DNA sequence: TATGAATGAGGATTCATTCAT
DNA sequence: CATGAATGAATCCTCATTCAT
């Protein structure tokens, strides 16, 4: 790829996360990110095509590692229910471990324009495929209902996790997010129905 | 002085929906909205305090009616499962019936700044309470699992519906949204599990 | 003249004085003056050509009466020194008696554009002629120095009185302005020099 | 961060003087000043906080030098009468030498809002203190009348000079201002009285 | 590579004035 | 005479990006 990596590349991305988390998307000027990274404004443009490219790269970097780590954990499990639990747990764990990043992905980056969010969605596909694998495996093993529409399931799982994390961020991370992994997994697996229906 | 209602008030809100849907949030200049509404720029300010006030009012108007109509339909049903179905159906129906509005609520309005989104969240509470009522009633009747965490359920339902609609909008509304109401309801009620587990 | 006098004419002028004194020149919108006068915005334009016309008329009305009253007092005196004293005393007295008007003439109206101030200067000429009469009489009687340049004297007298009143207004009228008439008169007559020079 | 001086700083201030003198205070748009200075609009904001800051800086720069030069001249003289003469002469000389600046200080800048004029008054204090020094010295030496009220004298001197210059500006600088220094000084020192009183 | 001074396009809002009623 | 809803022109400032050094 054409990316110029290097120490300053990472420096700038980390600076962007901090600046956006602290000041918000619309107050995250390139000059502010440059200052936070300890480089000149112009230097940014030696590593990134434009401002949007910083944000996409940020998302790619973070989400790439996010997916990778989640995948590792899932592969340790055989049971579909456990795989789903790991996925949820990793989702919550990684964002809980980096509150600033959570603020950026759940709140701030959503203020970006439609075009940027389209590109962000591209990056998200890697994560959605992870969900798909868990789902298809679970269907094949007879654990998950084979009649379910894959796309809808994906939307339910991602929509739920996303909403849970967003609410947690909006409550300033005041409660324990990771401990919600189990009840959320059970809710997704069993649905709303009472056992004795 | 309170809201100045009147024919032009509605005219401006409808114009705002169309302009934002077509040109996007950041390209929805007041002058463009005024032109679309067929009034002078200054006339906007006889009915709205400022640009943000147009957007909040838009959301209040639309969401107010949205909640109202959904409530009516829910009350027609007795069965908790049917109530949930009606809620989902109305959610999809109303947004499918007004694609421009769906674009605005699912994509464009989310680009607004923190302050505006805070006010939007206030308005959303009315809808979340509707979900709560369905849930609590269903728990009392023994239809829904009484052990479920209300907050998490609310987040699963809203997160799922929101994600389903957003995906539909991002696919340019090319497929039938309303027909997804039933499978989504079943998925939420029964979860991912296979029947014979 | 084309002036439409009438009860509302005066009402509007008095309202303008109050509004300008309270809110300042740049916050004295036509609609605010109309509201203060208890008439509709449009009604203003039945009595005045435009906003500028209100201000000029205000100045004409007030200054006309100002000059008239001052003239009356001057004519009561024979001694040039006393005439000058009366002029100064009346200048201070009339503005001290109407603090709002003083604020308007000394501070607010000066913020008007060059064109308006030119017209205001026209109105001021009547007052300057009054000074001239006192001066010329005093020269003829041998009381004032016949070698003095009339224009410069006029500027010294008016400049001094104006500056004294402006300073008084900027100190919120906290001290007694009228009692300054005598020392100011003596200072103008005798100058800065010590008696034993 | 303090003032960013530099060649462009002066360029912009000089451009502001020319633009305001030619087009008037309210027609002196930032873009017009930038164009006159030969810089981009945005460059203005590298040197000045906002438009008001240009005007205050203009006044500070010009008045600072004005006071400084006047002070130098005054200190060359010993006689109080001569000191006063120098002060008046410098006042007239410096404004006569820069007609555009005279227009700006005597007419245009007075249209500024209350806040700006307050700051301008702060700057003026330096000049008034100069007058005070001349006055107090003259009193001590027995040249000036020790019974005079300092504040009133200051107002007479400043009011007179200001009025003389303003009249000169309003007559488009058509006559010689500097030659008025002597008669004005004599008038201030001797007052209106005839010698043989 | 790195710098940072310079660029310049773009938009919400106010308010004097009009005119149909 | 009186109303007041409607008009629409006009401007300061920000900030992503460039380029001479």
PDB file of N, CA and C in Angstrom, chain D residues 101-132:
ATOM      1  N   UNK D 101      -5.374  59.931   8.560  1.00  0.00           N
ATOM      2  CA  UNK D 101      -5.428  59.574   9.980  1.00  0.00           C
ATOM      3  C   UNK D 101      -6.340  60.516  10.748  1.00  0.00           C
ATOM      4  N   UNK D 102      -6.284  61.791  10.396  1.00  0.00           N
ATOM      5  CA  UNK D 102      -7.144  62.777  11.065  1.00  0.00           C
ATOM      6  C   UNK D 102      -8.615  62.464  10.831  1.00  0.00           C
ATOM      7  N   UNK D 103      -8.940  62.105   9.614  1.00  0.00           N
ATOM      8  CA  UNK D 103     -10.326  61.733   9.299  1.00  0.00           C
ATOM      9  C   UNK D 103     -10.739  60.550  10.174  1.00  0.00           C
ATOM     10  N   UNK D 104      -9.844  59.586  10.259  1.00  0.00           N
ATOM     11  CA  UNK D 104     -10.155  58.374  11.021  1.00  0.00           C
ATOM     12  C   UNK D 104     -10.365  58.682  12.504  1.00  0.00           C
ATOM     13  N   UNK D 105      -9.453  59.449  13.086  1.00  0.00           N
ATOM     14  CA  UNK D 105      -9.563  59.687  14.535  1.00  0.00           C
ATOM     15  C   UNK D 105     -10.663  60.699  14.874  1.00  0.00           C
ATOM     16  N   UNK D 106     -10.853  61.702  14.030  1.00  0.00           N
ATOM     17  CA  UNK D 106     -11.821  62.745  14.362  1.00  0.00           C
ATOM     18  C   UNK D 106     -13.250  62.383  13.995  1.00  0.00           C
ATOM     19  N   UNK D 107     -13.405  61.608  12.934  1.00  0.00           N
ATOM     20  CA  UNK D 107     -14.773  61.341  12.480  1.00  0.00           C
ATOM     21  C   UNK D 107     -15.155  59.871  12.534  1.00  0.00           C
ATOM     22  N   UNK D 108     -14.359  59.041  11.893  1.00  0.00           N
ATOM     23  CA  UNK D 108     -14.804  57.674  11.669  1.00  0.00           C
ATOM     24  C   UNK D 108     -14.775  56.794  12.913  1.00  0.00           C
ATOM     25  N   UNK D 109     -13.677  56.870  13.650  1.00  0.00           N
ATOM     26  CA  UNK D 109     -13.553  55.983  14.809  1.00  0.00           C
ATOM     27  C   UNK D 109     -14.586  56.289  15.891  1.00  0.00           C
ATOM     28  N   UNK D 110     -15.167  57.472  15.829  1.00  0.00           N
ATOM     29  CA  UNK D 110     -16.167  57.845  16.836  1.00  0.00           C
ATOM     30  C   UNK D 110     -17.492  57.115  16.608  1.00  0.00           C
ATOM     31  N   UNK D 111     -17.598  56.486  15.454  1.00  0.00           N
ATOM     32  CA  UNK D 111     -18.824  55.730  15.176  1.00  0.00           C
ATOM     33  C   UNK D 111     -18.765  54.332  15.768  1.00  0.00           C
ATOM     34  N   UNK D 112     -17.624  53.996  16.313  1.00  0.00           N
ATOM     35  CA  UNK D 112     -17.470  52.643  16.845  1.00  0.00           C
ATOM     36  C   UNK D 112     -18.386  52.441  18.034  1.00  0.00           C
ATOM     37  N   UNK D 113     -18.618  51.216  18.368  1.00  0.00           N
ATOM     38  CA  UNK D 113     -19.539  50.917  19.467  1.00  0.00           C
ATOM     39  C   UNK D 113     -18.928  51.265  20.828  1.00  0.00           C
ATOM     40  N   UNK D 114     -19.780  51.215  21.835  1.00  0.00           N
ATOM     41  CA  UNK D 114     -19.398  51.651  23.181  1.00  0.00           C
ATOM     42  C   UNK D 114     -18.131  50.944  23.668  1.00  0.00           C
ATOM     43  N   UNK D 115     -18.052  49.648  23.405  1.00  0.00           N
ATOM     44  CA  UNK D 115     -16.933  48.849  23.890  1.00  0.00           C
ATOM     45  C   UNK D 115     -15.609  49.339  23.310  1.00  0.00           C
ATOM     46  N   UNK D 116     -15.624  49.558  22.009  1.00  0.00           N
ATOM     47  CA  UNK D 116     -14.409  50.015  21.353  1.00  0.00           C
ATOM     48  C   UNK D 116     -14.015  51.404  21.843  1.00  0.00           C
ATOM     49  N   UNK D 117     -15.001  52.264  21.992  1.00  0.00           N
ATOM     50  CA  UNK D 117     -14.677  53.622  22.430  1.00  0.00           C
ATOM     51  C   UNK D 117     -14.130  53.637  23.850  1.00  0.00           C
ATOM     52  N   UNK D 118     -14.583  52.686  24.651  1.00  0.00           N
ATOM     53  CA  UNK D 118     -14.052  52.572  26.006  1.00  0.00           C
ATOM     54  C   UNK D 118     -12.552  52.294  25.956  1.00  0.00           C
ATOM     55  N   UNK D 119     -12.193  51.378  25.071  1.00  0.00           N
ATOM     56  CA  UNK D 119     -10.779  51.026  24.934  1.00  0.00           C
ATOM     57  C   UNK D 119      -9.985  52.191  24.352  1.00  0.00           C
ATOM     58  N   UNK D 120     -10.614  52.912  23.448  1.00  0.00           N
ATOM     59  CA  UNK D 120      -9.963  54.085  22.875  1.00  0.00           C
ATOM     60  C   UNK D 120      -9.718  55.127  23.965  1.00  0.00           C
ATOM     61  N   UNK D 121     -10.700  55.274  24.841  1.00  0.00           N
ATOM     62  CA  UNK D 121     -10.537  56.228  25.936  1.00  0.00           C
ATOM     63  C   UNK D 121      -9.368  55.864  26.837  1.00  0.00           C
ATOM     64  N   UNK D 122      -9.163  54.563  27.022  1.00  0.00           N
ATOM     65  CA  UNK D 122      -8.019  54.104  27.796  1.00  0.00           C
ATOM     66  C   UNK D 122      -6.721  54.635  27.186  1.00  0.00           C
ATOM     67  N   UNK D 123      -6.652  54.499  25.867  1.00  0.00           N
ATOM     68  CA  UNK D 123      -5.452  54.946  25.157  1.00  0.00           C
ATOM     69  C   UNK D 123      -5.288  56.456  25.267  1.00  0.00           C
ATOM     70  N   UNK D 124      -6.413  57.148  25.249  1.00  0.00           N
ATOM     71  CA  UNK D 124      -6.374  58.619  25.310  1.00  0.00           C
ATOM     72  C   UNK D 124      -5.813  59.132  26.630  1.00  0.00           C
ATOM     73  N   UNK D 125      -5.950  58.323  27.664  1.00  0.00           N
ATOM     74  CA  UNK D 125      -5.494  58.758  28.978  1.00  0.00           C
ATOM     75  C   UNK D 125      -4.026  59.181  28.976  1.00  0.00           C
ATOM     76  N   UNK D 126      -3.238  58.476  28.187  1.00  0.00           N
ATOM     77  CA  UNK D 126      -1.816  58.812  28.086  1.00  0.00           C
ATOM     78  C   UNK D 126      -1.620  60.244  27.619  1.00  0.00           C
ATOM     79  N   UNK D 127      -2.483  60.666  26.718  1.00  0.00           N
ATOM     80  CA  UNK D 127      -2.384  62.026  26.197  1.00  0.00           C
ATOM     81  C   UNK D 127      -2.848  63.041  27.235  1.00  0.00           C
ATOM     82  N   UNK D 128      -3.915  62.696  27.916  1.00  0.00           N
ATOM     83  CA  UNK D 128      -4.440  63.614  28.921  1.00  0.00           C
ATOM     84  C   UNK D 128      -3.441  63.818  30.059  1.00  0.00           C
ATOM     85  N   UNK D 129      -2.690  62.767  30.347  1.00  0.00           N
ATOM     86  CA  UNK D 129      -1.661  62.888  31.388  1.00  0.00           C
ATOM     87  C   UNK D 129      -0.566  63.866  30.966  1.00  0.00           C
ATOM     88  N   UNK D 130      -0.313  63.901  29.689  1.00  0.00           N
ATOM     89  CA  UNK D 130       0.669  64.835  29.141  1.00  0.00           C
ATOM     90  C   UNK D 130       0.211  66.268  29.402  1.00  0.00           C
ATOM     91  N   UNK D 131      -1.057  66.491  29.141  1.00  0.00           N
ATOM     92  CA  UNK D 131      -1.630  67.813  29.399  1.00  0.00           C
ATOM     93  C   UNK D 131      -1.490  68.148  30.879  1.00  0.00           C
ATOM     94  N   UNK D 132      -1.787  67.163  31.698  1.00  0.00           N
ATOM     95  CA  UNK D 132      -1.716  67.362  33.145  1.00  0.00           C
ATOM     96  C   UNK D 132      -0.326  67.806  33.596  1.00  0.00           C
TER      97      UNK D 132
END
